[in-house]
mmCIF file of C-alpha atoms and ligand atoms in Angstrom:
data_model
loop_
_atom_site.group_PDB
_atom_site.id
_atom_site.type_symbol
_atom_site.label_atom_id
_atom_site.label_comp_id
_atom_site.label_asym_id
_atom_site.label_seq_id
_atom_site.Cartn_x
_atom_site.Cartn_y
_atom_site.Cartn_z
ATOM 1 C CA MET O 1160 138.951 18.035 31.612
ATOM 2 C CA THR O 1161 142.498 18.533 30.441
ATOM 3 C CA ALA O 1162 145.171 19.182 33.011
ATOM 4 C CA ASP O 1163 148.272 21.142 32.247
ATOM 5 C CA TYR O 1164 151.343 19.172 33.302
ATOM 6 C CA ALA O 1165 153.842 21.862 32.359
ATOM 7 C CA CYS O 1166 154.723 22.759 35.961
ATOM 8 C CA ILE O 1167 155.291 19.140 37.071
ATOM 9 C CA PRO O 1168 158.834 17.745 36.750
ATOM 10 C CA GLU O 1169 159.399 14.988 34.238
ATOM 11 C CA SER O 1170 160.590 12.531 36.886
ATOM 12 C CA ALA O 1171 157.297 12.807 38.758
ATOM 13 C CA LEU O 1172 155.288 12.365 35.564
ATOM 14 C CA THR O 1173 157.348 9.324 34.577
ATOM 15 C CA THR O 1174 156.947 7.747 38.015
ATOM 16 C CA LEU O 1175 153.184 8.321 38.002
ATOM 17 C CA ALA O 1176 152.903 6.866 34.489
ATOM 18 C CA LEU O 1177 154.842 3.771 35.545
ATOM 19 C CA LEU O 1178 152.544 3.339 38.573
ATOM 20 C CA ILE O 1179 149.460 3.621 36.347
ATOM 21 C CA LEU O 1180 150.897 1.066 33.925
ATOM 22 C CA LYS O 1181 151.715 -1.317 36.784
ATOM 23 C CA ARG O 1182 148.177 -0.981 38.166
ATOM 24 C CA ALA O 1183 146.696 -1.592 34.713
ATOM 25 C CA LYS O 1184 149.114 -4.499 34.108
ATOM 26 C CA LEU O 1185 150.340 -2.967 30.875
ATOM 27 C CA THR O 1186 153.805 -2.388 29.499
ATOM 28 C CA LEU O 1187 154.346 0.708 27.425
ATOM 29 C CA PRO O 1188 157.513 2.711 26.919
ATOM 30 C CA VAL O 1189 157.735 5.719 29.246
ATOM 31 C CA THR O 1190 160.998 7.479 28.587
ATOM 32 C CA ASN O 1191 160.029 11.096 28.095
ATOM 33 C CA ARG O 1192 157.464 13.683 29.148
ATOM 34 C CA ARG O 1193 155.230 13.215 26.114
ATOM 35 C CA GLN O 1194 154.884 9.456 26.650
ATOM 36 C CA ALA O 1195 154.266 9.941 30.378
ATOM 37 C CA VAL O 1196 151.474 12.464 29.767
ATOM 38 C CA ALA O 1197 149.937 10.182 27.135
ATOM 39 C CA VAL O 1198 149.878 7.273 29.624
ATOM 40 C CA ILE O 1199 148.428 9.455 32.418
ATOM 41 C CA ARG O 1200 145.682 10.757 30.139
ATOM 42 C CA GLY O 1201 144.969 7.567 28.235
ATOM 43 C CA VAL O 1202 145.364 4.533 30.487
ATOM 44 C CA LYS O 1203 142.409 3.754 32.732
ATOM 45 C CA PRO O 1204 142.268 0.813 35.132
ATOM 46 C CA ALA O 1205 139.898 -2.041 34.339
ATOM 47 C CA PRO O 1206 136.435 -1.775 35.928
ATOM 48 C CA PRO O 1207 136.042 -3.764 39.154
ATOM 49 C CA ARG O 1208 134.532 -7.213 38.779
ATOM 50 C CA ASN O 1209 132.257 -7.064 41.819
ATOM 51 C CA GLN O 1210 130.330 -3.936 40.819
ATOM 52 C CA PRO O 1211 127.666 -3.540 38.157
ATOM 53 C CA LEU O 1212 128.879 -2.048 34.895
ATOM 54 C CA ASN O 1213 125.790 0.178 34.487
ATOM 55 C CA ILE O 1214 125.468 -0.761 30.834
ATOM 56 C CA ARG O 1215 121.919 -0.233 29.637
ATOM 57 C CA GLN O 1216 120.373 -1.990 26.731
ATOM 58 C CA PRO O 1217 119.397 0.556 24.102
ATOM 59 C CA VAL O 1218 115.634 0.890 23.644
ATOM 60 C CA PRO O 1219 114.686 0.716 19.952
ATOM 61 C CA LEU O 1220 112.456 3.431 18.545
ATOM 62 C CA CYS O 1221 109.285 3.015 16.532
ATOM 63 C CA ARG O 1222 109.872 3.765 12.847
ATOM 64 C CA ALA O 1223 106.561 5.565 12.545
ATOM 65 C CA CYS O 1224 106.151 7.722 15.633
ATOM 66 C CA CYS O 1225 109.757 7.708 16.966
ATOM 67 C CA GLN O 1226 108.536 6.797 20.462
ATOM 68 C CA ALA O 1227 110.249 4.100 22.515
ATOM 69 C CA LEU O 1228 109.427 0.527 21.489
ATOM 70 C CA PRO O 1229 110.558 -1.557 24.458
ATOM 71 C CA VAL O 1230 111.476 -5.209 24.006
ATOM 72 C CA GLY O 1231 108.535 -7.427 24.935
ATOM 73 C CA THR O 1232 105.786 -4.981 24.013
ATOM 74 C CA LEU O 1233 103.398 -5.407 21.095
ATOM 75 C CA CYS O 1234 104.889 -4.611 17.703
ATOM 76 C CA ASP O 1235 104.170 -5.425 14.086
ATOM 77 C CA SER O 1236 105.630 -8.416 12.257
ATOM 78 C CA THR O 1237 108.795 -6.521 11.306
ATOM 79 C CA GLY O 1238 109.466 -5.501 14.900
ATOM 80 C CA GLN O 1239 109.930 -1.893 13.902
ATOM 81 C CA ARG O 1240 106.568 -0.292 14.688
ATOM 82 C CA HIS O 1241 103.979 -0.292 17.445
ATOM 83 C CA ILE O 1242 101.131 -2.633 16.613
ATOM 84 C CA GLU O 1243 98.738 0.154 17.496
ATOM 85 C CA CYS O 1244 100.795 3.155 16.540
ATOM 86 C CA SER O 1245 99.410 6.664 16.616
ATOM 87 C CA LYS O 1246 100.965 7.403 13.196
ATOM 88 C CA LYS O 1247 100.222 4.044 11.594
ATOM 89 C CA GLU O 1248 97.727 5.434 9.120
ATOM 90 C CA ALA O 1249 99.942 8.307 8.078
ATOM 91 C CA LEU O 1250 102.689 6.075 6.649
ATOM 92 C CA LYS O 1251 100.495 3.589 4.835
HETATM 93 ZN ZN1 ZN E 65 104.791 4.008 17.074
#
């Protein structure tokens, strides 16, 4: 989503950029329209501390059959293939 800020006066853009910077506790120069638009588009506030970040651990894939190989399930000694993989015979 890219908004077009052409119809908004520079003073409003500058004020909004300064508010965003104050909220994000950053100091960046905002003296013209280009810098203000860059701050509005680029600066995001930090994520709240009391909510989960929704970061998921990536599930590794089996080298042989390309199916999910979840952590804690049976795998071979290299940790890259299912111990009973459907394509085990094909690669050996
Ligand atoms: Zn497999």
